[in-house]
Short mmCIF file of C-alpha atoms and ligand atoms in Angstrom, two decimals:
data_model
loop_
_atom_site.label_atom_id
_atom_site.label_comp_id
_atom_site.label_asym_id
_atom_site.label_seq_id
_atom_site.Cartn_x
_atom_site.Cartn_y
_atom_site.Cartn_z
CA UNK R 1 89.69 68.07 50.06
CA UNK R 2 93.12 66.84 49.21
CA UNK R 3 95.75 69.28 49.29
CA UNK R 4 98.81 69.31 46.61
CA UNK R 5 101.19 71.59 45.85
CA UNK R 6 101.69 71.14 42.03
CA UNK R 7 102.54 74.42 40.29
CA UNK R 8 104.29 75.90 43.73
CA UNK R 9 107.70 76.81 44.23
CA UNK R 10 108.75 76.43 48.07
CA UNK R 11 111.84 77.31 50.15
CA UNK R 12 112.32 74.86 53.39
CA UNK R 13 115.75 76.33 55.22
CA UNK R 14 117.46 74.20 57.09
CA UNK R 15 116.10 71.46 55.72
CA UNK R 16 119.41 69.27 55.44
CA UNK R 17 118.00 66.75 58.13
CA UNK R 18 115.60 66.95 60.75
CA UNK R 19 112.41 68.21 60.64
CA UNK R 20 112.89 70.61 57.72
CA UNK R 21 114.14 67.13 55.94
CA UNK R 22 110.77 65.77 56.46
CA UNK R 23 109.29 69.09 55.70
CA UNK R 24 110.72 69.35 52.06
CA UNK R 25 110.32 65.51 51.24
CA UNK R 26 106.29 65.94 52.00
CA UNK R 27 106.27 69.20 49.79
CA UNK R 28 108.12 67.93 47.14
CA UNK R 29 106.14 64.61 47.47
CA UNK R 30 102.95 66.47 46.87
CA UNK R 31 103.95 68.37 43.77
CA UNK R 32 105.80 71.37 45.08
CA UNK R 33 109.32 72.28 43.11
CA UNK R 34 111.47 72.52 46.51
CA UNK R 35 114.45 74.76 47.19
CA UNK R 36 116.56 72.70 49.87
CA UNK R 37 118.36 75.23 52.01
CA UNK R 38 121.01 73.75 54.86
CA UNK R 39 124.23 75.44 56.01
CA UNK R 40 125.29 72.22 57.26
CA UNK R 41 126.59 73.00 60.25
CA UNK R 42 126.17 70.96 63.64
CA UNK R 43 123.98 71.85 66.31
CA UNK R 44 125.11 74.93 67.33
CA UNK R 45 125.78 76.30 64.52
CA UNK R 46 129.34 75.72 63.60
CA UNK R 47 130.86 74.17 60.51
CA UNK R 48 129.05 74.15 56.82
CA UNK R 49 128.44 72.24 53.71
CA UNK R 50 125.85 71.91 51.17
CA UNK R 51 126.13 68.40 51.42
CA UNK R 52 123.39 67.87 53.51
CA UNK R 53 120.88 69.82 51.45
CA UNK R 54 122.23 67.90 48.40
CA UNK R 55 121.53 64.55 49.85
CA UNK R 56 117.57 65.80 50.30
CA UNK R 57 118.02 67.07 46.96
CA UNK R 58 119.17 63.75 45.41
CA UNK R 59 116.40 61.84 47.60
CA UNK R 60 113.55 64.08 45.96
CA UNK R 61 115.03 63.68 42.38
CA UNK R 62 115.01 60.01 42.93
CA UNK R 63 111.45 59.96 44.43
CA UNK R 64 110.71 61.45 40.83
CA UNK R 65 110.20 65.27 42.36
CA UNK R 66 111.69 68.37 41.48
CA UNK R 67 114.54 70.21 43.72
CA UNK R 68 117.76 72.06 44.03
CA UNK R 69 120.23 72.40 46.96
CA UNK R 70 121.41 75.67 48.63
CA UNK R 71 123.78 76.10 51.56
CA UNK R 72 123.46 79.60 52.31
CA UNK R 73 123.65 80.76 56.04
CA UNK R 74 120.17 82.46 56.57
CA UNK R 75 122.20 84.97 58.74
CA UNK R 76 124.01 86.16 55.58
CA UNK R 77 121.15 88.40 54.16
CA UNK R 78 123.36 88.75 50.54
CA UNK R 79 123.55 85.29 50.32
CA UNK R 80 119.76 84.91 51.04
CA UNK R 81 118.64 86.90 48.23
CA UNK R 82 121.19 84.95 46.49
CA UNK R 83 119.16 81.75 47.14
CA UNK R 84 115.79 83.13 46.33
CA UNK R 85 117.24 84.73 43.19
CA UNK R 86 118.56 80.81 42.48
CA UNK R 87 114.57 79.53 42.78
CA UNK R 88 112.93 82.66 40.43
CA UNK R 89 115.48 81.67 37.90
CA UNK R 90 114.97 78.47 37.55
CA UNK R 91 111.35 78.25 38.57
CA UNK R 92 109.64 82.03 38.40
CA UNK R 93 108.52 82.50 41.46
CA UNK R 94 108.48 81.63 45.33
CA UNK R 95 104.86 80.83 46.63
CA UNK R 96 106.07 79.21 50.06
CA UNK R 97 108.57 79.78 52.59
CA UNK R 98 109.37 77.62 55.67
CA UNK R 99 111.29 79.51 57.77
CA UNK R 100 112.71 76.12 59.84
CA UNK R 101 116.73 76.74 60.15
CA UNK R 102 117.75 76.77 63.99
CA UNK R 103 120.63 76.15 66.43
CA UNK R 104 120.62 75.55 70.23
CA UNK R 105 123.53 77.05 72.42
CA UNK R 106 121.83 75.94 75.62
CA UNK R 107 122.98 77.31 79.31
CA UNK R 108 121.22 78.75 82.43
CA UNK R 109 120.88 82.36 81.91
CA UNK R 110 123.48 82.88 84.83
CA UNK R 111 125.66 81.03 82.94
CA UNK R 112 124.74 82.11 79.43
CA UNK R 113 127.50 84.33 77.71
CA UNK R 114 126.15 87.26 75.62
CA UNK R 115 128.03 86.01 72.21
CA UNK R 116 125.75 82.85 72.18
CA UNK R 117 122.71 85.09 73.12
CA UNK R 118 123.14 87.13 70.01
CA UNK R 119 124.30 84.25 67.58
CA UNK R 120 120.64 82.04 68.71
CA UNK R 121 118.53 85.59 67.79
CA UNK R 122 120.59 86.21 64.94
CA UNK R 123 119.80 82.58 63.16
CA UNK R 124 116.15 82.42 64.25
CA UNK R 125 114.86 85.61 64.35
CA UNK R 126 117.12 87.60 61.96
CA UNK R 127 117.61 84.22 59.48
CA UNK R 128 113.53 84.33 59.40
CA UNK R 129 113.67 87.94 59.05
CA UNK R 130 116.20 87.90 56.13
CA UNK R 131 114.37 85.13 54.13
CA UNK R 132 110.67 86.57 54.70
CA UNK R 133 112.31 89.99 53.42
CA UNK R 134 113.60 88.56 50.54
CA UNK R 135 110.48 86.74 49.16
CA UNK R 136 108.20 89.32 50.43
CA UNK R 137 108.13 91.84 47.30
CA UNK R 138 107.71 88.37 45.00
CA UNK R 139 104.76 87.55 47.35
CA UNK R 140 103.17 90.71 47.17
CA UNK R 141 103.75 91.06 43.11
CA UNK R 142 102.17 87.56 42.97
CA UNK R 143 99.40 88.27 44.97
CA UNK R 144 99.90 84.63 46.73
CA UNK R 145 102.38 83.22 49.86
CA UNK R 146 102.36 81.36 52.51
CA UNK R 147 105.01 81.57 54.82
CA UNK R 148 105.90 79.54 58.49
CA UNK R 149 107.76 80.40 61.23
CA UNK R 150 109.11 77.60 63.75
CA UNK R 151 108.42 78.58 67.12
CA UNK R 152 108.93 76.51 70.19
CA UNK R 153 107.00 75.38 73.18
CA UNK R 154 110.37 76.74 75.11
CA UNK R 155 109.45 80.65 73.55
CA UNK R 156 105.61 80.08 74.13
CA UNK R 157 106.09 78.64 77.66
CA UNK R 158 109.66 78.90 78.67
CA UNK R 159 112.54 76.21 79.51
CA UNK R 160 114.90 76.04 81.73
CA UNK R 161 118.37 76.88 80.64
CA UNK R 162 117.20 78.41 76.67
CA UNK R 163 116.65 81.93 77.55
CA UNK R 164 118.10 82.91 74.43
CA UNK R 165 116.08 80.32 72.38
CA UNK R 166 113.00 80.82 73.85
CA UNK R 167 113.54 84.53 73.31
CA UNK R 168 113.91 84.33 69.67
CA UNK R 169 110.79 81.60 69.14
CA UNK R 170 108.32 84.24 70.66
CA UNK R 171 110.21 86.97 68.41
CA UNK R 172 109.05 84.83 65.58
CA UNK R 173 105.68 84.75 66.92
CA UNK R 174 105.48 88.24 66.93
CA UNK R 175 106.85 88.72 63.55
CA UNK R 176 104.19 86.33 62.44
CA UNK R 177 101.08 88.50 64.26
CA UNK R 178 102.35 91.21 62.18
CA UNK R 179 103.15 90.02 58.68
CA UNK R 180 100.03 88.28 58.89
CA UNK R 181 98.21 91.42 59.30
CA UNK R 182 100.49 93.08 56.80
CA UNK R 183 100.00 90.33 54.23
CA UNK R 184 96.21 89.87 54.38
CA UNK R 185 95.45 92.18 51.35
CA UNK R 186 97.88 90.25 49.19
CA UNK R 187 96.60 86.96 50.60
CA UNK R 188 100.09 86.07 51.88
CA UNK R 189 99.34 84.16 55.25
CA UNK R 190 101.52 83.66 57.80
CA UNK R 191 101.56 81.43 60.95
CA UNK R 192 103.63 79.64 63.58
CA UNK R 193 104.58 76.01 63.70
CA UNK R 194 105.47 74.73 67.83
CA UNK R 195 106.93 71.19 66.58
CA UNK R 196 108.06 68.46 69.08
CA UNK R 197 110.23 65.90 67.61
CA UNK R 198 112.98 63.67 67.86
CA UNK R 199 116.02 65.14 66.44
CA UNK R 200 119.72 65.74 67.15
CA UNK R 201 118.45 68.92 68.43
CA UNK R 202 116.36 67.06 71.08
CA UNK R 203 119.09 64.23 71.54
CA UNK R 204 119.70 63.30 75.29
CA UNK R 205 116.79 65.49 76.80
CA UNK R 206 114.13 62.57 76.81
CA UNK R 207 114.29 59.00 77.31
CA UNK R 208 114.35 56.52 74.05
CA UNK R 209 110.75 55.66 74.48
CA UNK R 210 109.29 58.99 74.28
CA UNK R 211 111.87 60.11 71.65
CA UNK R 212 110.36 56.93 69.58
CA UNK R 213 107.03 58.44 69.54
CA UNK R 214 107.82 61.56 68.33
CA UNK R 215 109.18 60.77 64.88
CA UNK R 216 109.41 64.16 62.91
CA UNK R 217 107.37 63.15 60.00
CA UNK R 218 104.55 63.24 62.82
CA UNK R 219 104.67 66.96 62.92
CA UNK R 220 104.82 67.29 59.19
CA UNK R 221 101.03 67.45 58.01
CA UNK R 222 100.57 70.43 60.53
CA UNK R 223 103.43 71.97 58.52
CA UNK R 224 101.67 71.33 55.06
CA UNK R 225 98.06 72.86 56.47
CA UNK R 226 99.91 75.96 56.91
CA UNK R 227 100.97 75.84 53.43
CA UNK R 228 98.36 75.02 51.65
CA UNK R 229 96.06 77.16 49.65
CA UNK R 230 93.08 77.06 52.48
CA UNK R 231 95.94 77.67 55.32
CA UNK R 232 94.63 79.67 58.17
CA UNK R 233 96.10 83.13 58.75
CA UNK R 234 97.89 84.06 62.15
CA UNK R 235 97.57 80.69 63.78
CA UNK R 236 100.19 79.34 66.13
CA UNK R 237 99.80 75.35 65.34
CA UNK R 238 101.29 72.83 67.53
CA UNK R 239 102.46 69.60 66.48
CA UNK R 240 104.28 66.05 68.10
CA UNK R 241 103.77 62.74 67.79
CA UNK R 242 100.71 62.94 65.78
CA UNK R 243 98.80 65.35 68.18
CA UNK R 244 97.79 68.71 66.69
CA UNK R 245 96.88 71.48 68.66
CA UNK R 246 96.69 75.23 68.53
CA UNK R 247 98.07 77.84 71.13
CA UNK R 248 96.47 81.82 71.55
CA UNK R 249 98.10 84.62 72.93
CA UNK R 250 95.01 86.04 74.93
CA UNK R 251 94.01 89.01 76.66
CA UNK R 252 91.82 88.79 79.97
CA UNK R 253 89.02 91.20 80.29
CA UNK R 254 90.17 92.68 83.67
CA UNK R 255 89.05 95.14 85.95
CA UNK R 256 88.91 99.17 85.61
CA UNK R 257 90.39 100.46 88.71
CA UNK R 258 90.02 104.09 88.40
CA UNK R 259 92.17 106.82 86.61
CA UNK R 260 93.96 107.51 89.92
CA UNK R 261 97.68 107.03 88.98
CA UNK R 262 98.75 105.45 92.08
CA UNK R 263 96.98 102.18 92.45
CA UNK R 264 99.23 99.18 93.34
CA UNK R 265 97.86 97.84 96.46
CA UNK R 266 94.47 97.51 94.43
CA UNK R 267 95.94 95.71 91.45
CA UNK R 268 97.59 93.44 94.09
CA UNK R 269 94.27 92.84 96.09
CA UNK R 270 92.37 92.69 92.67
CA UNK R 271 94.98 90.09 90.67
CA UNK R 272 92.59 87.30 90.82
CA UNK R 273 89.47 89.50 88.91
CA UNK R 274 92.39 90.70 86.93
CA UNK R 275 93.72 87.21 85.60
CA UNK R 276 90.10 85.68 85.44
CA UNK R 277 89.54 83.75 82.16
CA UNK R 278 86.08 82.55 82.18
CA UNK R 279 84.75 85.77 81.02
CA UNK R 280 85.51 88.39 78.46
CA UNK R 281 89.12 86.56 77.45
CA UNK R 282 89.56 87.37 73.89
CA UNK R 283 92.10 86.87 71.59
CA UNK R 284 92.85 90.13 70.12
CA UNK R 285 92.69 90.52 66.15
CA UNK R 286 95.54 93.00 66.72
CA UNK R 287 97.35 95.02 69.47
CA UNK R 288 95.02 97.74 69.38
CA UNK R 289 92.35 95.57 70.71
CA UNK R 290 94.21 96.14 74.41
CA UNK R 291 93.91 99.93 74.26
CA UNK R 292 90.12 99.41 73.04
CA UNK R 293 89.33 97.21 76.20
CA UNK R 294 91.31 99.46 78.47
CA UNK R 295 89.49 103.01 77.17
CA UNK R 296 85.98 100.98 76.75
CA UNK R 297 85.98 100.01 80.28
CA UNK R 298 87.31 103.52 81.38
CA UNK R 299 84.67 105.28 79.20
CA UNK R 300 81.53 102.93 80.55
CA UNK R 301 82.87 103.75 84.23
CA UNK R 302 82.72 107.52 83.59
CA UNK R 303 79.00 107.17 82.17
CA UNK R 304 77.82 104.96 85.24
P1 NAI N 401 117.90 70.23 63.13
O1 NAI N 401 119.25 70.56 63.91
O2 NAI N 401 117.88 68.61 62.84
O3 NAI N 401 117.68 71.11 61.95
C1 NAI N 401 118.18 72.39 61.83
C2 NAI N 401 118.86 72.71 60.73
O4 NAI N 401 118.90 74.02 60.63
C3 NAI N 401 120.04 72.01 60.54
O5 NAI N 401 120.14 70.86 59.54
C4 NAI N 401 121.08 72.78 60.48
O6 NAI N 401 121.82 72.55 59.61
C5 NAI N 401 120.12 74.27 59.73
N1 NAI N 401 121.19 75.39 60.39
C6 NAI N 401 121.15 75.93 61.28
N2 NAI N 401 121.74 77.08 61.29
C7 NAI N 401 121.83 77.60 60.07
C8 NAI N 401 121.91 78.48 59.01
N3 NAI N 401 122.40 79.41 59.93
N4 NAI N 401 121.50 78.69 57.93
C9 NAI N 401 120.57 77.51 57.20
N5 NAI N 401 120.68 76.20 57.97
C10 NAI N 401 121.15 76.32 59.35
O7 NAI N 401 116.60 70.49 64.77
P2 NAI N 401 115.37 70.15 64.27
O8 NAI N 401 114.71 69.87 65.39
O9 NAI N 401 114.96 69.70 63.04
O10 NAI N 401 114.70 71.91 64.11
C11 NAI N 401 114.27 72.10 63.15
C12 NAI N 401 113.14 73.70 63.64
O11 NAI N 401 112.68 73.52 64.74
C13 NAI N 401 114.44 74.71 64.08
O12 NAI N 401 114.23 76.12 64.31
C14 NAI N 401 114.23 74.59 65.99
O13 NAI N 401 114.23 75.28 66.43
C15 NAI N 401 112.82 73.90 65.61
N6 NAI N 401 112.25 73.31 66.48
C16 NAI N 401 112.25 72.22 67.19
C17 NAI N 401 111.72 71.36 68.28
C18 NAI N 401 112.46 69.63 68.77
O14 NAI N 401 111.47 69.23 69.17
N7 NAI N 401 112.95 69.32 67.80
C19 NAI N 401 111.13 72.06 69.07
C20 NAI N 401 110.84 73.15 69.08
C21 NAI N 401 111.42 73.85 67.78
#
C-alpha cells in the first residue's frame, strides 16, 4: 500500500527548518499542496522573517511540487485564521494540519521566570489550539481531517530543565485525547508525534556521533503515516534514528480498599498492588474508564 497525498492540502507550522521542513518536503513530494508556515525566529522565539518558509517553498517548487509560504506566528489567532484562509483561497480546503512550531526556554524550575513558562505554553499549546480551531470547522464540514500534535519525550516522561516545555508538550497529548474523540464522527483523526532529531533545538545536548544518527528525515515517515488516509486515531507515535515506537497512557486495575473515608495507611501498605501492571492494566478509550473501573470494583465488593 503506497501512501499518497494527491489532492490533499496540508499546513505545516514551524516548517522553515528542522523537522517541519522535512515534513513539508515529504508531504509535497507525495503530492500534497503545502502551506509552509514559519515565524522565522530563533530557537528561543525571538525575531521573525518569512524567508525561512519561503526557502522551503522554493525547494518544493523546484522539485515540481506546489507550496505557499506564510510567516504568521501561531500565537496570533487572527494571523492563524488568515493563514488558513490563504490555503482555502488558493486550494479550496485543508485536509492535513501538522502542529510542529515550537521554541525552548530551558532552565531549572527554581530559576525559571514565569514569563518563560507562559511563552512556551503560548507557542506550543495555544499555537496548536489556534491552528486546530481555525481548521476544525472546515474539516467537520468536509468530513475529513488529519491533525498531528508534536509532543515530546520531555512531556511524556520528564526532562531536567524543561518544566515549561514538558508541561506544554503533555498538554498537547491531552488536547489530542479529547479531539480524537470529538473528531471521530467527522473522520477527523488526531494523533501525536514524539520525535527525536538533531535540529538546532537539540544542539549541544548530545555528542556528534549520536546527532549523526538523528536525522530529522528519519522521523518524517511516522508523520506521513499519521497524515495518511489510513492513519490511526488517538495514537502517540514516537520516532527517532529510524526507530518507531508507540507510547500509551495507561491505567492499572488498582485495589478496592473500601468506602471508609480515611485509608491512607492502607494505600501506602498496598502501593505495590495499586501499581502492579501485570494484570488488568488498560489503555482507557476515554476518561470515563477510570470511574467505571472504580465504581465497578466498589459494586463487586458490596455484592461479595
Ligand atoms: P526547530 O527550532 O528547528 O523548529 C521549530 C520551528 O518552529 C522553527 O523553524 C521556528 O522558527 C518555528 N516557530 C517557533 N515559534 C513559532 C511561532 N510562534 N509561529 C510559527 N513558527 C514558529 O526545532 P525542531 O527540533 O525541528 O522542532 C520541531 C518540533 O518538534 C517542535 O515542536 C519541537 O518542540 C518538537 N520536538 C523536537 C524534538 C527534537 O529532538 N528535535 C524532540 C521533541 C519534540
